[in-house]
Amino acid sequence: MIVLLVASTLLFTATAQNVRLQDLPPEEAQQYIERKDQTLKYAPKIDSNVPALRYIGNQRQHVLEDIYLANQYHGQDGVGGYLYGYAVPDIAKTERKKAGGDLRGSYQYINGGGQEIKVQYWDDGNGFHQIDNVPKILPKQIDDAPEVKAAKDAHLKRWREEAERNSRPVEYPYSGEQYKDQYQSNVNNVDYNGQYSENRQNYEPKPTPPPKEWEYKPSEEEKGPPRGFFYNYDYPVGIIVSKQGNDDYQKRSLADIYNQNRAGFDSQLKYSQASTGASQAYQVHL
């Protein structure tokens, strides 16, 4: 077991960009989760001005794209803990929850105004907490119109009157001596004999309904000990930078351009993983 774990650790370190591990014992899944770098990074650019054909609305157009190396990962230990995250050109996120319930996460993105927004959040059992640099927009103070102010004052006056009235106890209207004898007489004149015994004799318990045909039934393997998994993938993402491609590409078929682009993507991925990996953060220049 130790040799197997060491071998899997070396495999994870050597090919960290693309990992898919299933049916892991909780302890081993937790080790993969612990080793995963959760630093927030945007997807790095790996190529620029790549010709492609894309549908924009209902129109097929020749475009130029910048290609980024996106990433996503997800792991679960099978006993309540998990980790997941992703990185694309302008958004990065990570979140982890331990089996004991402690949850922590963070994300960052570029908003429409070009500002980088960063958020950290956590739940340690004492409620949800968050810190961020989201711009705070305070409402402007606007004076009420005279008729609106008069309506508010009248409502507030009525509310105070009702609150003061409700603060005083209300005497029960039937608590006087004149109602005591009448209540006791009504109780003594009620006959309960045999009222419940007859119902008990006629009671028949409903049979347990048979299981429905569509009801889920776990298999023998699913009834076994808990198991976890872990995966980590890199994949190319294109962002359109221009809607005008080369004249040479406009004369070619969609299949030819797709095959060439796919070969270019594979080549870029191999070069990126072999030389730089996916560790460099993409810096946004505005």
Short mmCIF file of C-alpha atoms in Angstrom, two decimals:
data_model
loop_
_atom_site.label_atom_id
_atom_site.label_comp_id
_atom_site.label_asym_id
_atom_site.label_seq_id
_atom_site.Cartn_x
_atom_site.Cartn_y
_atom_site.Cartn_z
CA MET A 1 0.00 0.00 0.00
CA ILE A 2 2.88 2.38 0.83
CA VAL A 3 4.64 1.63 -2.48
CA LEU A 4 1.37 2.17 -4.35
CA LEU A 5 0.79 5.50 -2.60
CA VAL A 6 4.34 6.71 -3.35
CA ALA A 7 3.95 5.73 -7.00
CA SER A 8 0.65 7.57 -7.29
CA THR A 9 2.21 10.63 -5.63
CA LEU A 10 5.03 10.70 -8.20
CA LEU A 11 2.48 10.28 -10.98
CA PHE A 12 0.47 13.22 -9.67
CA THR A 13 3.56 15.44 -9.43
CA ALA A 14 4.82 14.54 -12.90
CA THR A 15 1.50 14.99 -14.73
CA ALA A 16 -0.32 17.46 -12.50
CA GLN A 17 -2.04 19.12 -15.45
CA ASN A 18 -4.25 16.13 -16.30
CA VAL A 19 -5.21 13.72 -13.52
CA ARG A 20 -8.27 11.52 -13.15
CA LEU A 21 -8.35 9.23 -10.14
CA GLN A 22 -11.42 7.30 -9.01
CA ASP A 23 -12.34 4.85 -6.25
CA LEU A 24 -9.81 6.27 -3.78
CA PRO A 25 -9.75 5.48 -0.04
CA PRO A 26 -10.70 8.59 1.98
CA GLU A 27 -7.15 9.01 3.34
CA GLU A 28 -5.59 8.94 -0.13
CA ALA A 29 -8.22 11.30 -1.59
CA GLN A 30 -7.54 13.72 1.28
CA GLN A 31 -3.82 13.72 0.45
CA TYR A 32 -4.51 14.71 -3.16
CA ILE A 33 -6.81 17.46 -1.92
CA GLU A 34 -4.16 18.70 0.52
CA ARG A 35 -1.45 18.85 -2.17
CA LYS A 36 -3.52 20.79 -4.69
CA ASP A 37 -2.34 24.39 -5.08
CA GLN A 38 -5.34 26.62 -4.39
CA THR A 39 -3.66 29.92 -5.31
CA LEU A 40 -6.00 32.02 -7.42
CA LYS A 41 -4.55 32.53 -10.92
CA TYR A 42 -6.13 33.53 -14.18
CA ALA A 43 -5.66 31.16 -17.11
CA PRO A 44 -2.35 32.04 -18.87
CA LYS A 45 -2.31 32.95 -22.55
CA ILE A 46 -0.57 30.36 -24.73
CA ASP A 47 -1.19 31.76 -28.24
CA SER A 48 -2.48 34.89 -30.00
CA ASN A 49 -4.44 35.66 -33.17
CA VAL A 50 -5.42 32.06 -33.95
CA PRO A 51 -7.79 31.88 -36.99
CA ALA A 52 -11.07 30.07 -36.35
CA LEU A 53 -14.69 29.85 -37.47
CA ARG A 54 -17.30 30.67 -34.86
CA TYR A 55 -21.04 31.18 -34.84
CA ILE A 56 -21.91 34.69 -33.66
CA GLY A 57 -25.67 34.68 -33.34
CA ASN A 58 -26.85 32.66 -36.34
CA GLN A 59 -23.98 33.75 -38.58
CA ARG A 60 -20.79 31.75 -39.11
CA GLN A 61 -17.88 34.17 -39.13
CA HIS A 62 -14.12 34.01 -39.51
CA VAL A 63 -12.47 35.30 -36.35
CA LEU A 64 -9.10 35.60 -34.66
CA GLU A 65 -8.80 34.24 -31.11
CA ASP A 66 -6.37 34.44 -28.24
CA ILE A 67 -5.97 31.00 -26.66
CA TYR A 68 -5.70 30.52 -22.89
CA LEU A 69 -4.93 27.41 -20.87
CA ALA A 70 -7.92 27.04 -18.53
CA ASN A 71 -7.99 24.67 -15.56
CA GLN A 72 -10.56 22.96 -13.38
CA TYR A 73 -10.28 20.51 -10.50
CA HIS A 74 -12.56 18.64 -8.12
CA GLY A 75 -11.94 16.17 -5.33
CA GLN A 76 -14.09 14.45 -2.70
CA ASP A 77 -12.88 12.22 0.12
CA GLY A 78 -16.13 10.25 0.50
CA VAL A 79 -16.66 11.25 4.15
CA GLY A 80 -17.96 14.81 3.73
CA GLY A 81 -14.90 16.78 2.59
CA TYR A 82 -14.41 18.25 -0.87
CA LEU A 83 -12.39 20.70 -2.95
CA TYR A 84 -13.16 22.31 -6.30
CA GLY A 85 -11.99 25.24 -8.36
CA TYR A 86 -11.38 26.60 -11.83
CA ALA A 87 -9.41 29.27 -13.70
CA VAL A 88 -10.40 30.97 -16.96
CA PRO A 89 -8.96 34.16 -18.51
CA ASP A 90 -10.87 36.60 -16.27
CA ILE A 91 -12.26 34.49 -13.39
CA ALA A 92 -10.64 32.21 -10.81
CA LYS A 93 -12.33 30.40 -7.91
CA THR A 94 -11.57 27.81 -5.26
CA GLU A 95 -13.59 26.32 -2.38
CA ARG A 96 -12.84 23.66 0.19
CA LYS A 97 -14.94 22.03 2.89
CA LYS A 98 -13.52 19.71 5.51
CA ALA A 99 -15.39 16.70 6.84
CA GLY A 100 -15.83 18.48 10.18
CA GLY A 101 -17.82 21.27 8.52
CA ASP A 102 -15.25 24.08 8.17
CA LEU A 103 -15.72 25.76 4.77
CA ARG A 104 -13.45 28.32 3.10
CA GLY A 105 -13.35 29.75 -0.39
CA SER A 106 -12.30 32.70 -2.51
CA TYR A 107 -12.71 34.04 -6.02
CA GLN A 108 -11.60 36.95 -8.17
CA TYR A 109 -12.72 38.40 -11.48
CA ILE A 110 -12.51 41.47 -13.71
CA ASN A 111 -15.75 43.46 -13.70
CA GLY A 112 -17.20 45.48 -16.56
CA GLY A 113 -15.29 48.58 -15.50
CA GLY A 114 -11.92 46.83 -15.62
CA GLN A 115 -11.54 46.56 -11.82
CA GLU A 116 -10.34 43.35 -10.25
CA ILE A 117 -12.78 42.17 -7.58
CA LYS A 118 -11.46 39.83 -4.87
CA VAL A 119 -13.69 37.97 -2.39
CA GLN A 120 -12.88 35.65 0.51
CA TYR A 121 -15.60 33.81 2.45
CA TRP A 122 -15.80 31.20 5.18
CA ASP A 123 -18.19 29.38 7.50
CA ASP A 124 -16.60 28.09 10.71
CA GLY A 125 -19.81 27.06 12.45
CA ASN A 126 -20.59 30.58 13.67
CA GLY A 127 -22.29 31.80 10.50
CA PHE A 128 -21.22 32.92 7.04
CA HIS A 129 -18.50 35.60 6.76
CA GLN A 130 -17.10 37.52 3.80
CA ILE A 131 -14.47 40.16 3.09
CA ASP A 132 -14.09 41.80 -0.31
CA ASN A 133 -13.16 44.95 -2.19
CA VAL A 134 -16.53 45.32 -3.90
CA PRO A 135 -17.30 49.06 -4.29
CA LYS A 136 -19.92 50.16 -1.78
CA ILE A 137 -22.72 52.27 -3.23
CA LEU A 138 -24.64 54.12 -0.51
CA PRO A 139 -28.18 55.28 -1.19
CA LYS A 140 -28.67 59.02 -1.54
CA GLN A 141 -30.80 60.79 1.05
CA ILE A 142 -33.92 62.19 -0.62
CA ASP A 143 -36.41 64.34 1.29
CA ASP A 144 -39.99 63.07 1.21
CA ALA A 145 -42.74 65.07 -0.44
CA PRO A 146 -45.13 66.74 2.05
CA GLU A 147 -47.93 64.23 1.43
CA VAL A 148 -45.53 61.28 1.84
CA LYS A 149 -44.14 62.71 5.10
CA ALA A 150 -47.68 63.21 6.45
CA ALA A 151 -48.60 59.59 5.63
CA LYS A 152 -45.44 58.28 7.33
CA ASP A 153 -46.10 60.35 10.45
CA ALA A 154 -49.70 59.10 10.65
CA HIS A 155 -48.55 55.48 10.27
CA LEU A 156 -45.87 55.89 12.95
CA LYS A 157 -48.38 57.48 15.36
CA ARG A 158 -50.84 54.60 14.86
CA TRP A 159 -48.06 52.05 15.29
CA ARG A 160 -47.01 53.56 18.63
CA GLU A 161 -50.61 53.62 19.88
CA GLU A 162 -51.12 49.95 18.99
CA ALA A 163 -47.79 48.98 20.55
CA GLU A 164 -48.68 50.77 23.80
CA ARG A 165 -52.13 49.12 23.88
CA ASN A 166 -50.69 45.65 23.25
CA SER A 167 -48.20 46.11 26.08
CA ARG A 168 -51.06 46.02 28.64
CA PRO A 169 -52.55 42.60 29.57
CA VAL A 170 -56.12 41.97 28.39
CA GLU A 171 -58.52 40.42 30.89
CA TYR A 172 -60.10 37.14 29.76
CA PRO A 173 -63.83 37.92 29.28
CA TYR A 174 -65.08 34.55 30.65
CA SER A 175 -63.03 34.44 33.85
CA GLY A 176 -65.77 35.83 36.14
CA GLU A 177 -67.67 33.82 38.75
CA GLN A 178 -70.89 33.98 36.69
CA TYR A 179 -69.31 31.61 34.06
CA LYS A 180 -67.75 29.09 36.51
CA ASP A 181 -70.92 27.14 37.37
CA GLN A 182 -72.06 27.05 33.72
CA TYR A 183 -68.72 25.59 32.57
CA GLN A 184 -68.72 22.89 35.26
CA SER A 185 -72.32 21.91 34.35
CA ASN A 186 -71.41 21.49 30.67
CA VAL A 187 -68.44 19.27 31.57
CA ASN A 188 -70.52 17.01 33.85
CA ASN A 189 -73.25 16.48 31.23
CA VAL A 190 -70.91 15.03 28.55
CA ASP A 191 -71.02 11.21 28.19
CA TYR A 192 -67.71 9.66 27.02
CA ASN A 193 -68.62 5.99 27.64
CA GLY A 194 -67.69 3.74 24.74
CA GLN A 195 -66.69 6.64 22.55
CA TYR A 196 -63.11 5.47 22.04
CA SER A 197 -63.32 1.72 22.71
CA GLU A 198 -65.50 1.24 19.61
CA ASN A 199 -62.98 3.08 17.48
CA ARG A 200 -60.12 0.93 18.82
CA GLN A 201 -61.96 -2.29 17.96
CA ASN A 202 -62.56 -1.17 14.38
CA TYR A 203 -58.99 0.10 13.84
CA GLU A 204 -56.95 -1.79 11.26
CA PRO A 205 -53.35 -0.77 10.58
CA LYS A 206 -52.54 0.04 6.96
CA PRO A 207 -50.22 -2.49 5.31
CA THR A 208 -46.74 -1.34 4.33
CA PRO A 209 -46.82 -0.42 0.63
CA PRO A 210 -44.51 -2.41 -1.65
CA PRO A 211 -41.42 -0.60 -2.95
CA LYS A 212 -41.96 1.36 -6.15
CA GLU A 213 -40.37 0.01 -9.31
CA TRP A 214 -38.41 3.25 -9.84
CA GLU A 215 -37.17 3.42 -6.25
CA TYR A 216 -33.36 3.59 -6.05
CA LYS A 217 -31.67 0.49 -4.65
CA PRO A 218 -27.94 0.70 -3.87
CA SER A 219 -25.75 -2.05 -5.25
CA GLU A 220 -23.50 -4.23 -3.10
CA GLU A 221 -20.46 -2.14 -4.10
CA GLU A 222 -22.23 1.06 -3.05
CA LYS A 223 -22.95 -0.45 0.36
CA GLY A 224 -19.22 -0.85 0.99
CA PRO A 225 -16.76 1.54 2.67
CA PRO A 226 -16.68 5.21 1.54
CA ARG A 227 -14.57 6.06 -1.51
CA GLY A 228 -13.33 9.33 -2.97
CA PHE A 229 -12.00 10.75 -6.24
CA PHE A 230 -9.82 13.54 -7.59
CA TYR A 231 -9.40 15.08 -11.05
CA ASN A 232 -7.47 18.02 -12.47
CA TYR A 233 -7.71 19.09 -16.14
CA ASP A 234 -6.12 21.75 -18.36
CA TYR A 235 -7.93 22.68 -21.57
CA PRO A 236 -7.71 25.47 -24.17
CA VAL A 237 -10.21 28.34 -24.20
CA GLY A 238 -10.44 30.84 -27.05
CA ILE A 239 -11.50 34.48 -26.72
CA ILE A 240 -12.43 36.34 -29.91
CA VAL A 241 -10.27 39.41 -30.45
CA SER A 242 -11.26 40.17 -34.06
CA LYS A 243 -14.10 39.18 -36.40
CA GLN A 244 -11.91 39.37 -39.51
CA GLY A 245 -9.66 36.43 -40.43
CA ASN A 246 -7.18 36.05 -43.30
CA ASP A 247 -8.43 35.81 -46.92
CA ASP A 248 -6.71 32.45 -47.15
CA TYR A 249 -8.83 31.07 -44.29
CA GLN A 250 -12.05 32.46 -45.73
CA LYS A 251 -11.64 30.17 -48.75
CA ARG A 252 -11.19 27.02 -46.69
CA SER A 253 -13.80 24.69 -45.22
CA LEU A 254 -14.76 24.58 -41.56
CA ALA A 255 -13.39 21.03 -41.22
CA ASP A 256 -9.93 22.05 -42.52
CA ILE A 257 -9.70 25.01 -40.17
CA TYR A 258 -10.93 22.93 -37.21
CA ASN A 259 -8.36 20.19 -37.81
CA GLN A 260 -5.51 22.70 -38.10
CA ASN A 261 -6.62 24.56 -34.98
CA ARG A 262 -6.92 21.33 -33.03
CA ALA A 263 -3.38 20.34 -34.02
CA GLY A 264 -2.20 23.80 -32.96
CA PHE A 265 -3.96 23.48 -29.61
CA ASP A 266 -2.38 20.09 -28.92
CA SER A 267 1.05 21.44 -29.84
CA GLN A 268 0.65 24.47 -27.61
CA LEU A 269 -0.56 22.34 -24.69
CA LYS A 270 2.40 19.99 -24.93
CA TYR A 271 4.83 22.91 -25.15
CA SER A 272 3.17 24.73 -22.23
CA GLN A 273 3.15 21.69 -19.98
CA ALA A 274 6.70 20.70 -20.85
CA SER A 275 8.30 24.12 -20.47
CA THR A 276 6.23 26.51 -18.38
CA GLY A 277 3.29 24.45 -17.11
CA ALA A 278 0.21 26.34 -15.99
CA SER A 279 1.80 28.05 -13.00
CA GLN A 280 2.19 31.57 -14.42
CA ALA A 281 -0.74 33.85 -13.78
CA TYR A 282 -2.21 35.77 -16.69
CA GLN A 283 -1.82 39.48 -16.04
CA VAL A 284 -4.68 41.63 -17.25
CA HIS A 285 -3.56 44.84 -19.01
CA LEU A 286 -6.25 47.47 -19.34
#
